[in-house]
Short mmCIF file of C-alpha atoms in Angstrom, two decimals:
data_model
loop_
_atom_site.label_atom_id
_atom_site.label_comp_id
_atom_site.label_asym_id
_atom_site.label_seq_id
_atom_site.Cartn_x
_atom_site.Cartn_y
_atom_site.Cartn_z
CA UNK D 1 -0.05 0.00 -0.22
CA UNK D 2 1.41 3.18 -1.16
CA UNK D 3 1.69 6.45 1.00
CA UNK D 4 -1.37 8.00 -0.73
CA UNK D 5 -3.70 5.02 -0.10
CA UNK D 6 -2.88 4.96 3.51
CA UNK D 7 -3.52 8.35 3.80
CA UNK D 8 -6.87 8.17 2.27
CA UNK D 9 -7.51 5.25 4.60
CA UNK D 10 -6.66 6.97 7.88
CA UNK D 11 -8.79 9.86 6.70
CA UNK D 12 -11.67 7.53 5.88
CA UNK D 13 -11.25 5.48 8.82
CA UNK D 14 -13.89 6.22 11.56
CA UNK D 15 -13.10 6.76 15.34
CA UNK D 16 -15.09 5.17 17.89
CA UNK D 17 -16.66 7.14 20.51
CA UNK D 18 -14.75 7.53 24.08
CA UNK D 19 -15.46 4.50 26.39
CA UNK D 20 -16.57 7.11 28.91
CA UNK D 21 -19.12 8.52 26.50
CA UNK D 22 -20.26 5.08 24.76
CA UNK D 23 -21.16 3.74 27.88
CA UNK D 24 -23.52 6.51 29.64
CA UNK D 25 -27.19 5.59 29.43
CA UNK D 26 -27.87 9.09 27.54
CA UNK D 27 -25.00 8.62 24.69
CA UNK D 28 -27.48 8.36 22.08
CA UNK D 29 -29.32 11.71 23.00
CA UNK D 30 -25.54 13.24 22.49
CA UNK D 31 -25.55 11.83 19.28
CA UNK D 32 -29.09 13.18 18.35
CA UNK D 33 -27.52 16.45 19.55
CA UNK D 34 -24.88 16.70 17.08
CA UNK D 35 -27.27 15.54 14.04
CA UNK D 36 -29.23 18.64 15.51
CA UNK D 37 -26.32 20.79 14.82
CA UNK D 38 -26.48 19.95 10.95
CA UNK D 39 -30.25 19.99 10.68
CA UNK D 40 -30.19 23.47 12.11
CA UNK D 41 -27.50 24.47 9.82
CA UNK D 42 -28.96 23.31 7.01
CA UNK D 43 -32.50 24.89 7.40
CA UNK D 44 -31.00 28.02 8.87
CA UNK D 45 -29.42 28.45 5.46
CA UNK D 46 -32.62 27.49 3.40
CA UNK D 47 -34.39 30.55 5.24
CA UNK D 48 -31.65 33.33 6.08
CA UNK D 49 -30.71 34.03 2.54
CA UNK D 50 -33.74 35.52 1.06
CA UNK D 51 -33.26 38.40 3.50
CA UNK D 52 -29.93 39.32 1.52
CA UNK D 53 -31.50 39.46 -1.85
CA UNK D 54 -31.70 43.51 -1.94
CA UNK D 55 -28.49 43.76 -0.31
CA UNK D 56 -26.89 41.73 -3.11
CA UNK D 57 -28.43 43.37 -5.59
CA UNK D 58 -27.27 46.47 -4.65
CA UNK D 59 -23.54 45.14 -4.04
CA UNK D 60 -23.36 43.49 -7.50
CA UNK D 61 -25.74 45.54 -9.36
CA UNK D 62 -27.41 42.53 -10.43
CA UNK D 63 -31.49 42.02 -10.90
CA UNK D 64 -33.48 39.74 -8.93
CA UNK D 65 -33.57 37.09 -11.42
CA UNK D 66 -29.71 36.90 -11.25
CA UNK D 67 -29.44 36.92 -7.49
CA UNK D 68 -32.14 34.17 -7.16
CA UNK D 69 -29.34 31.65 -8.28
CA UNK D 70 -27.97 32.16 -4.79
CA UNK D 71 -30.45 30.24 -3.76
CA UNK D 72 -31.46 27.97 -6.50
CA UNK D 73 -27.95 26.94 -7.08
CA UNK D 74 -27.83 25.41 -3.52
CA UNK D 75 -31.26 23.84 -4.08
CA UNK D 76 -30.23 22.05 -7.51
CA UNK D 77 -27.01 20.88 -6.59
CA UNK D 78 -28.54 19.55 -3.01
CA UNK D 79 -31.27 17.56 -5.02
CA UNK D 80 -29.02 16.14 -7.28
CA UNK D 81 -26.61 14.71 -4.58
CA UNK D 82 -28.37 13.72 -1.81
CA UNK D 83 -29.50 9.96 -3.21
CA UNK D 84 -25.74 9.34 -4.47
CA UNK D 85 -24.26 10.79 -1.47
CA UNK D 86 -26.45 8.28 0.57
CA UNK D 87 -25.25 5.24 -1.38
CA UNK D 88 -21.43 6.37 -1.14
CA UNK D 89 -22.24 6.66 2.66
CA UNK D 90 -23.39 3.07 3.06
CA UNK D 91 -20.04 2.16 1.58
CA UNK D 92 -17.61 4.73 3.37
CA UNK D 93 -19.48 4.84 6.76
CA UNK D 94 -22.04 7.89 7.76
CA UNK D 95 -20.16 9.22 10.23
CA UNK D 96 -16.88 9.78 8.10
CA UNK D 97 -19.47 11.65 5.19
CA UNK D 98 -21.19 13.51 8.14
CA UNK D 99 -18.36 15.14 9.60
CA UNK D 100 -16.91 15.89 6.19
CA UNK D 101 -19.98 17.38 5.06
CA UNK D 102 -19.55 19.90 8.25
CA UNK D 103 -15.76 20.64 6.71
CA UNK D 104 -16.95 21.60 3.11
CA UNK D 105 -20.11 23.80 4.50
CA UNK D 106 -17.91 25.52 6.70
CA UNK D 107 -15.11 26.39 4.08
CA UNK D 108 -17.89 26.94 1.54
CA UNK D 109 -19.39 29.51 3.75
CA UNK D 110 -16.10 31.11 4.42
CA UNK D 111 -15.69 31.48 0.68
CA UNK D 112 -19.12 32.66 0.24
CA UNK D 113 -18.41 35.78 2.41
CA UNK D 114 -15.36 36.92 0.81
CA UNK D 115 -16.94 36.43 -2.67
CA UNK D 116 -16.17 39.51 -4.85
CA UNK D 117 -18.53 38.87 -7.83
CA UNK D 118 -22.10 37.32 -8.08
CA UNK D 119 -20.61 34.49 -9.98
CA UNK D 120 -18.00 33.47 -7.20
CA UNK D 121 -20.97 33.51 -4.37
CA UNK D 122 -23.07 31.26 -6.50
CA UNK D 123 -20.26 28.84 -7.14
CA UNK D 124 -19.65 28.86 -3.44
CA UNK D 125 -23.07 28.31 -2.71
CA UNK D 126 -23.01 25.19 -4.86
CA UNK D 127 -19.95 23.94 -3.30
CA UNK D 128 -22.00 24.88 0.03
CA UNK D 129 -24.73 22.31 -1.17
CA UNK D 130 -22.43 19.51 -1.46
CA UNK D 131 -21.49 19.94 2.33
CA UNK D 132 -25.24 20.19 2.91
CA UNK D 133 -25.93 17.08 1.06
CA UNK D 134 -23.23 15.20 2.83
CA UNK D 135 -25.01 16.25 6.31
CA UNK D 136 -28.66 15.85 5.13
CA UNK D 137 -28.09 12.37 3.25
CA UNK D 138 -27.18 11.10 6.89
CA UNK D 139 -29.03 12.97 9.64
CA UNK D 140 -32.24 10.73 9.69
CA UNK D 141 -29.93 7.37 9.14
CA UNK D 142 -27.80 8.54 11.83
CA UNK D 143 -30.75 8.94 14.13
CA UNK D 144 -32.50 5.63 13.07
CA UNK D 145 -29.79 3.52 13.54
CA UNK D 146 -28.34 5.27 16.54
CA UNK D 147 -31.45 5.45 18.92
CA UNK D 148 -33.51 2.65 20.38
CA UNK D 149 -36.23 1.78 18.79
CA UNK D 150 -38.97 2.97 21.34
CA UNK D 151 -37.08 6.48 21.28
CA UNK D 152 -37.11 6.80 17.65
CA UNK D 153 -39.95 9.02 17.05
CA UNK D 154 -38.93 11.33 19.95
CA UNK D 155 -35.57 11.51 18.54
CA UNK D 156 -36.74 12.29 15.00
CA UNK D 157 -39.18 14.64 16.37
CA UNK D 158 -36.49 16.33 18.33
CA UNK D 159 -34.33 16.72 15.00
CA UNK D 160 -37.23 18.08 12.95
CA UNK D 161 -37.33 20.76 15.91
CA UNK D 162 -34.06 21.62 15.57
CA UNK D 163 -34.67 22.26 11.55
CA UNK D 164 -37.75 24.25 12.88
CA UNK D 165 -35.55 26.50 14.99
CA UNK D 166 -33.37 27.08 12.04
CA UNK D 167 -36.20 27.87 10.13
CA UNK D 168 -37.65 30.18 12.44
CA UNK D 169 -34.35 32.37 13.29
CA UNK D 170 -33.38 32.40 9.71
CA UNK D 171 -35.27 35.64 8.90
CA UNK D 172 -35.06 37.61 12.24
CA UNK D 173 -30.82 36.73 12.13
CA UNK D 174 -30.40 37.62 8.48
CA UNK D 175 -32.22 40.91 9.04
CA UNK D 176 -30.18 41.67 12.18
CA UNK D 177 -26.97 40.75 10.38
CA UNK D 178 -27.60 42.73 6.99
CA UNK D 179 -28.89 45.92 9.17
CA UNK D 180 -26.28 45.86 11.46
CA UNK D 181 -23.23 44.49 10.02
CA UNK D 182 -22.84 42.93 6.33
CA UNK D 183 -24.59 40.45 4.12
CA UNK D 184 -21.21 38.38 4.16
CA UNK D 185 -21.83 37.65 7.82
CA UNK D 186 -24.65 35.62 6.78
CA UNK D 187 -22.67 33.36 5.43
CA UNK D 188 -19.50 33.69 8.02
CA UNK D 189 -22.20 32.88 10.62
CA UNK D 190 -22.01 29.37 9.49
CA UNK D 191 -18.20 28.84 9.97
CA UNK D 192 -18.41 28.52 13.97
CA UNK D 193 -21.22 26.10 14.00
CA UNK D 194 -19.46 24.02 11.17
CA UNK D 195 -16.37 23.97 13.71
CA UNK D 196 -18.56 23.01 16.73
CA UNK D 197 -20.39 20.11 14.63
CA UNK D 198 -17.19 18.55 13.76
CA UNK D 199 -15.58 18.50 17.01
CA UNK D 200 -18.64 17.12 18.44
CA UNK D 201 -19.43 14.47 15.90
CA UNK D 202 -15.68 13.37 16.33
CA UNK D 203 -16.37 12.39 20.03
CA UNK D 204 -20.36 11.80 20.02
CA UNK D 205 -21.25 10.05 17.13
CA UNK D 206 -21.20 6.29 17.16
CA UNK D 207 -18.98 4.31 14.77
CA UNK D 208 -21.06 3.49 11.65
CA UNK D 209 -18.86 2.13 8.97
CA UNK D 210 -20.77 -1.23 7.78
CA UNK D 211 -18.94 -4.25 7.40
CA UNK D 212 -17.61 -5.58 4.15
CA UNK D 213 -20.10 -7.52 2.55
CA UNK D 214 -19.35 -10.75 0.57
CA UNK D 215 -18.49 -10.60 -2.67
CA UNK D 216 -20.64 -12.09 -5.21
CA UNK D 217 -19.38 -13.51 -8.78
CA UNK D 218 -19.67 -11.25 -11.60
CA UNK D 219 -21.63 -12.28 -14.50
CA UNK D 220 -19.96 -13.94 -17.35
CA UNK D 221 -19.27 -11.51 -20.51
CA UNK D 222 -21.64 -11.25 -22.48
CA UNK D 223 -24.48 -12.87 -20.27
CA UNK D 224 -27.78 -11.41 -20.09
CA UNK D 225 -28.55 -8.82 -17.03
CA UNK D 226 -30.02 -11.04 -14.33
CA UNK D 227 -31.67 -10.41 -11.07
CA UNK D 228 -28.67 -9.43 -9.52
CA UNK D 229 -28.97 -5.81 -10.41
CA UNK D 230 -30.04 -3.44 -7.39
CA UNK D 231 -33.88 -3.27 -6.91
CA UNK D 232 -34.29 -6.54 -8.97
CA UNK D 233 -32.54 -9.31 -7.06
CA UNK D 234 -34.75 -12.02 -5.71
CA UNK D 235 -34.67 -13.40 -2.38
CA UNK D 236 -35.61 -16.74 -0.75
CA UNK D 237 -39.26 -15.43 -0.49
CA UNK D 238 -39.24 -14.25 -3.93
CA UNK D 239 -39.34 -10.43 -3.07
CA UNK D 240 -36.81 -7.88 -4.18
CA UNK D 241 -33.49 -7.67 -2.32
CA UNK D 242 -32.29 -3.83 -1.80
CA UNK D 243 -29.05 -4.23 -0.08
CA UNK D 244 -25.85 -3.24 -1.14
CA UNK D 245 -24.45 -4.04 -4.45
CA UNK D 246 -21.20 -6.12 -4.96
CA UNK D 247 -17.99 -3.68 -5.35
CA UNK D 248 -18.11 -4.47 -8.86
CA UNK D 249 -21.11 -2.38 -9.89
CA UNK D 250 -20.39 1.04 -11.45
CA UNK D 251 -21.47 4.23 -10.05
CA UNK D 252 -24.40 5.54 -11.63
CA UNK D 253 -23.15 8.94 -13.51
CA UNK D 254 -26.08 8.77 -16.03
CA UNK D 255 -28.47 8.50 -13.32
CA UNK D 256 -27.03 11.52 -11.29
CA UNK D 257 -26.88 13.44 -14.56
CA UNK D 258 -30.32 13.00 -15.54
CA UNK D 259 -31.64 13.50 -12.13
CA UNK D 260 -29.99 16.72 -12.30
CA UNK D 261 -31.06 17.87 -15.61
CA UNK D 262 -34.64 17.21 -14.81
CA UNK D 263 -34.67 19.20 -11.60
CA UNK D 264 -32.63 22.07 -13.01
CA UNK D 265 -35.12 22.05 -16.18
CA UNK D 266 -38.29 21.94 -13.82
CA UNK D 267 -36.92 24.73 -11.35
CA UNK D 268 -35.93 26.70 -14.67
CA UNK D 269 -39.42 26.33 -16.20
CA UNK D 270 -40.97 27.69 -13.16
CA UNK D 271 -38.77 30.66 -12.74
CA UNK D 272 -39.01 31.58 -16.68
CA UNK D 273 -42.84 31.58 -16.04
CA UNK D 274 -42.59 33.72 -12.90
CA UNK D 275 -40.84 36.43 -14.77
CA UNK D 276 -36.99 35.27 -15.53
CA UNK D 277 -36.19 37.18 -18.61
CA UNK D 278 -35.77 34.08 -21.17
CA UNK D 279 -37.37 33.75 -24.66
CA UNK D 280 -41.27 32.84 -25.17
CA UNK D 281 -40.52 29.43 -25.85
CA UNK D 282 -38.31 28.59 -22.87
CA UNK D 283 -41.08 27.58 -20.95
CA UNK D 284 -42.38 25.00 -22.97
CA UNK D 285 -38.46 23.77 -23.77
CA UNK D 286 -37.59 23.29 -20.38
CA UNK D 287 -40.90 21.44 -19.08
CA UNK D 288 -40.24 19.03 -22.33
CA UNK D 289 -36.66 18.57 -21.26
CA UNK D 290 -37.42 18.19 -17.72
CA UNK D 291 -40.11 15.05 -18.67
CA UNK D 292 -37.78 13.52 -20.89
CA UNK D 293 -34.78 13.54 -18.37
CA UNK D 294 -37.14 12.03 -15.97
CA UNK D 295 -38.49 9.16 -18.74
CA UNK D 296 -34.68 8.48 -19.18
CA UNK D 297 -34.01 8.51 -15.55
CA UNK D 298 -36.75 5.97 -14.76
CA UNK D 299 -35.18 3.73 -17.56
CA UNK D 300 -31.78 4.10 -16.43
CA UNK D 301 -32.34 3.21 -13.09
CA UNK D 302 -34.20 0.17 -14.06
CA UNK D 303 -31.19 -0.94 -15.91
CA UNK D 304 -28.11 0.46 -14.04
CA UNK D 305 -26.13 -2.01 -11.58
CA UNK D 306 -25.98 0.66 -8.81
CA UNK D 307 -28.93 2.99 -9.46
CA UNK D 308 -28.78 5.97 -7.40
CA UNK D 309 -32.45 6.01 -6.79
CA UNK D 310 -32.81 1.99 -6.14
CA UNK D 311 -36.15 0.97 -7.61
CA UNK D 312 -36.25 -1.90 -5.38
CA UNK D 313 -36.08 0.21 -2.39
CA UNK D 314 -38.62 2.82 -3.56
CA UNK D 315 -41.00 -0.37 -4.40
CA UNK D 316 -40.43 -1.47 -0.64
CA UNK D 317 -43.92 -1.23 1.15
CA UNK D 318 -44.36 2.20 2.55
CA UNK D 319 -41.50 3.77 0.88
CA UNK D 320 -42.79 5.20 -2.09
CA UNK D 321 -45.92 7.00 -0.28
CA UNK D 322 -43.64 7.97 2.57
CA UNK D 323 -41.35 9.90 0.11
CA UNK D 324 -44.25 11.57 -1.33
CA UNK D 325 -45.73 12.82 1.78
CA UNK D 326 -42.19 14.18 2.98
CA UNK D 327 -42.22 16.06 -0.21
CA UNK D 328 -45.68 17.72 0.33
CA UNK D 329 -44.68 18.11 3.87
CA UNK D 330 -41.68 20.60 3.15
CA UNK D 331 -43.97 21.79 0.27
CA UNK D 332 -46.75 22.93 2.65
CA UNK D 333 -44.06 24.53 4.95
CA UNK D 334 -42.06 26.38 2.69
CA UNK D 335 -44.72 27.96 0.14
CA UNK D 336 -46.44 30.20 3.41
CA UNK D 337 -43.18 31.05 4.26
CA UNK D 338 -42.37 32.71 0.76
CA UNK D 339 -46.17 33.52 0.27
CA UNK D 340 -46.88 35.20 3.70
CA UNK D 341 -44.58 38.18 3.32
CA UNK D 342 -46.13 38.91 0.36
CA UNK D 343 -49.63 38.89 1.38
CA UNK D 344 -49.14 40.84 4.71
CA UNK D 345 -47.30 43.38 2.77
CA UNK D 346 -50.40 43.50 0.40
CA UNK D 347 -52.46 43.99 3.40
CA UNK D 348 -50.35 47.06 4.52
CA UNK D 349 -48.36 45.21 7.91
CA UNK D 350 -45.17 46.61 8.57
CA UNK D 351 -41.99 44.43 7.69
CA UNK D 352 -41.23 43.89 11.63
CA UNK D 353 -44.60 42.83 12.27
CA UNK D 354 -44.90 40.84 9.41
CA UNK D 355 -41.46 39.04 10.14
CA UNK D 356 -42.88 38.07 13.75
CA UNK D 357 -46.45 36.58 12.14
CA UNK D 358 -44.47 34.45 9.71
CA UNK D 359 -42.42 33.17 12.71
CA UNK D 360 -45.27 31.59 13.88
CA UNK D 361 -45.45 28.99 11.63
CA UNK D 362 -41.89 27.52 11.89
CA UNK D 363 -42.13 28.07 15.63
CA UNK D 364 -45.33 26.07 16.08
CA UNK D 365 -43.47 23.14 13.75
CA UNK D 366 -40.63 23.34 15.90
CA UNK D 367 -42.77 22.82 19.15
CA UNK D 368 -45.14 20.01 17.83
CA UNK D 369 -42.66 18.06 16.56
CA UNK D 370 -40.86 17.99 19.83
CA UNK D 371 -43.93 17.65 22.12
CA UNK D 372 -46.62 17.35 20.24
CA UNK D 373 -46.92 13.60 20.11
CA UNK D 374 -47.09 13.61 23.74
CA UNK D 375 -50.52 15.57 23.59
CA UNK D 376 -52.04 12.82 21.10
CA UNK D 377 -53.83 9.35 22.45
CA UNK D 378 -50.75 7.16 23.62
CA UNK D 379 -52.28 4.45 21.62
CA UNK D 380 -52.21 6.33 18.40
CA UNK D 381 -50.09 4.78 15.74
CA UNK D 382 -47.69 6.74 13.20
CA UNK D 383 -50.22 6.48 10.74
CA UNK D 384 -52.98 8.29 12.92
CA UNK D 385 -50.55 10.80 13.66
CA UNK D 386 -49.72 11.46 10.08
CA UNK D 387 -53.17 11.91 9.23
CA UNK D 388 -53.95 14.28 12.14
CA UNK D 389 -51.22 16.35 11.35
CA UNK D 390 -52.21 16.39 7.26
CA UNK D 391 -55.67 17.40 8.41
CA UNK D 392 -54.65 19.98 10.78
CA UNK D 393 -52.19 21.46 7.87
CA UNK D 394 -54.91 21.47 5.54
CA UNK D 395 -57.25 23.46 7.88
CA UNK D 396 -54.47 25.84 8.62
CA UNK D 397 -54.15 26.46 4.86
CA UNK D 398 -57.91 26.95 4.08
CA UNK D 399 -57.92 29.64 7.28
CA UNK D 400 -55.02 31.43 5.63
CA UNK D 401 -56.85 31.52 2.00
CA UNK D 402 -60.16 32.45 3.47
CA UNK D 403 -59.49 35.10 6.57
CA UNK D 404 -58.11 37.86 3.95
CA UNK D 405 -61.15 37.27 1.79
CA UNK D 406 -63.48 37.68 4.94
CA UNK D 407 -61.92 41.46 5.97
CA UNK D 408 -60.07 40.07 8.80
CA UNK D 409 -57.01 41.74 10.06
CA UNK D 410 -53.69 40.69 8.68
CA UNK D 411 -52.40 39.83 12.17
CA UNK D 412 -54.95 37.02 12.50
CA UNK D 413 -53.38 35.37 10.06
CA UNK D 414 -51.04 34.30 12.86
CA UNK D 415 -53.92 31.60 14.07
CA UNK D 416 -53.96 29.57 10.75
CA UNK D 417 -50.42 29.60 10.62
CA UNK D 418 -50.11 28.25 14.03
CA UNK D 419 -52.50 25.32 13.29
CA UNK D 420 -50.46 24.60 10.00
CA UNK D 421 -47.27 24.51 11.88
CA UNK D 422 -48.66 22.28 14.71
CA UNK D 423 -49.86 19.83 12.05
CA UNK D 424 -46.66 19.81 10.09
CA UNK D 425 -44.76 19.26 13.31
CA UNK D 426 -46.93 15.98 14.18
CA UNK D 427 -46.98 14.73 10.46
CA UNK D 428 -43.28 15.25 9.41
CA UNK D 429 -41.66 13.06 12.45
CA UNK D 430 -44.34 10.17 12.50
CA UNK D 431 -43.69 9.80 8.41
CA UNK D 432 -39.88 9.88 8.88
CA UNK D 433 -40.29 6.89 11.41
CA UNK D 434 -42.85 5.16 8.90
CA UNK D 435 -40.09 5.26 6.29
CA UNK D 436 -37.10 4.61 7.98
CA UNK D 437 -39.09 1.40 9.46
CA UNK D 438 -39.79 0.31 6.10
CA UNK D 439 -36.12 0.50 4.80
CA UNK D 440 -33.60 -2.43 5.16
CA UNK D 441 -30.69 -1.48 7.64
CA UNK D 442 -28.26 -2.04 5.15
CA UNK D 443 -29.68 0.66 2.98
CA UNK D 444 -30.43 3.11 5.72
CA UNK D 445 -28.30 5.85 4.51
CA UNK D 446 -29.70 5.56 0.93
CA UNK D 447 -33.20 5.68 2.12
CA UNK D 448 -32.40 8.63 4.51
CA UNK D 449 -30.79 10.40 1.40
CA UNK D 450 -33.96 10.01 -0.53
CA UNK D 451 -35.92 11.22 2.49
CA UNK D 452 -33.88 14.24 2.63
CA UNK D 453 -34.08 14.16 -1.36
CA UNK D 454 -37.82 14.29 -1.30
CA UNK D 455 -37.42 17.08 1.63
CA UNK D 456 -35.48 19.44 -0.70
CA UNK D 457 -37.46 19.09 -3.89
CA UNK D 458 -40.61 20.12 -1.87
CA UNK D 459 -38.31 23.08 -0.51
CA UNK D 460 -37.51 23.94 -3.96
CA UNK D 461 -41.20 23.71 -5.24
CA UNK D 462 -42.35 25.47 -2.36
CA UNK D 463 -40.03 28.20 -3.10
CA UNK D 464 -40.78 28.38 -6.93
CA UNK D 465 -44.61 27.77 -6.70
CA UNK D 466 -45.70 30.93 -4.74
CA UNK D 467 -43.91 33.23 -7.05
CA UNK D 468 -45.56 31.77 -10.02
CA UNK D 469 -49.10 32.42 -8.53
CA UNK D 470 -48.38 35.72 -7.70
CA UNK D 471 -46.83 36.42 -11.15
CA UNK D 472 -49.92 35.29 -13.10
CA UNK D 473 -52.73 36.34 -10.78
CA UNK D 474 -51.46 39.18 -8.32
CA UNK D 475 -50.81 39.00 -4.55
CA UNK D 476 -54.49 38.86 -3.58
CA UNK D 477 -55.84 36.06 -6.18
CA UNK D 478 -52.89 34.39 -6.95
CA UNK D 479 -51.99 33.93 -3.24
CA UNK D 480 -55.48 32.61 -2.61
CA UNK D 481 -55.34 30.28 -5.03
CA UNK D 482 -52.15 29.03 -4.10
CA UNK D 483 -53.22 28.22 -0.40
CA UNK D 484 -56.55 26.35 -1.86
CA UNK D 485 -54.23 24.06 -4.09
CA UNK D 486 -52.01 23.53 -0.94
CA UNK D 487 -55.20 22.85 1.14
CA UNK D 488 -56.08 19.78 -1.75
CA UNK D 489 -52.50 18.59 -1.41
CA UNK D 490 -52.64 18.18 2.42
CA UNK D 491 -55.84 16.10 1.99
CA UNK D 492 -53.90 13.98 -0.51
CA UNK D 493 -51.08 13.54 2.28
CA UNK D 494 -54.05 12.35 4.62
CA UNK D 495 -54.90 9.44 1.74
CA UNK D 496 -51.05 8.84 1.22
CA UNK D 497 -50.61 7.90 5.07
CA UNK D 498 -51.74 4.63 5.63
CA UNK D 499 -50.61 1.06 7.28
CA UNK D 500 -48.10 -0.71 5.30
CA UNK D 501 -49.25 -4.05 3.71
CA UNK D 502 -46.36 -6.73 3.60
CA UNK D 503 -46.10 -8.71 0.59
#
């Protein structure tokens, strides 16, 4: 083994926790706390950047359509990389990749703060998303596999609460930093959090590197592709085997490019329809490109040796509807965060008071995710909790749509936002628990990455759709139409939340 190989092996080697920590009764809660740092950082980044758009427009003399790429670049890279990084984590070890994510995120944040041009800033945000994907692809898996089964729902609720706290603090913290320091501090503030995350993870996260799987014989040259491909291998009972593939499988680069192409084309189409200065034919062309890439992705994943989306895993009972509910949950969360300030400004509410009203949504989400489950009947299953949460979210969205039409004071919008946030706080942790229980242990990081990819796609759609509605029909009519559509989507989440029927 040469020096380079030795150095790489040492860098990738996971260190176990000190015995004094691993032997403690509450050791798993220390690990959950470390994961919460990454969850907090990711959602803080998602909500804080919108506050710097005016400052960036002034600093770089750029239009809103150009500055929007500061957020768009992050979301696109995040969505594209979550699933493949989840697969890499199953091979390398979740702790190693998670700590590397903190390092990449912190260094990219440092570079973003020093950016001298908008292009450099967008590039740093794309690199920052690589670190974010390394953390997010492993967060749910680290919690699910490091916590006793009886505490999983509560641990996932605590993680969701950390995300809600990041969402809640983002707007107020961003406004303070831009007003009293500089837009650069919106990015620099991430650096000390990343340093603390690396130190905490090194000592508090358990070792996760999987044992080497036995190598299976490779097919003879020219042999037909048999059931050994991921998602199509057949187990003793005749069902699909979704475990890791033999080391001889090739990484699915084509699938990664098609996934990135489809999501990029879709979001660009929505942005072009919302006023981005592109030719008139661009929307139709981008939507067609998104559809073609999506169809090609499905075909590629069915024949790939190591598919990044693992069709066999998606077809596992309970996984597909769970991923859909995860996407819906973050769509319902981010649409009002983007749309709310527009509606409140249209109603004449000052910016400072608008911020306080909007903060009710992520704050209620954080509280309900942490302690809301304890207020429900003890015998309720996770399916019942999901249905209750989705129904409450739908009721809150209906309230948000109808209150302005009834002429109610704008500040009263805090009421339905409270109901919406509380419902989502019940829905998402219970849904995460259902999905992670349905995923085999050896594929936990891939599954966790797919859950987070669904969340990120929901976040991206939740950012783009309100802008489209307001652009097409104005704040009052377009905003109300978006909220009513979201209420119907919440009803779909109720229908998708159902018990898993094992085949």
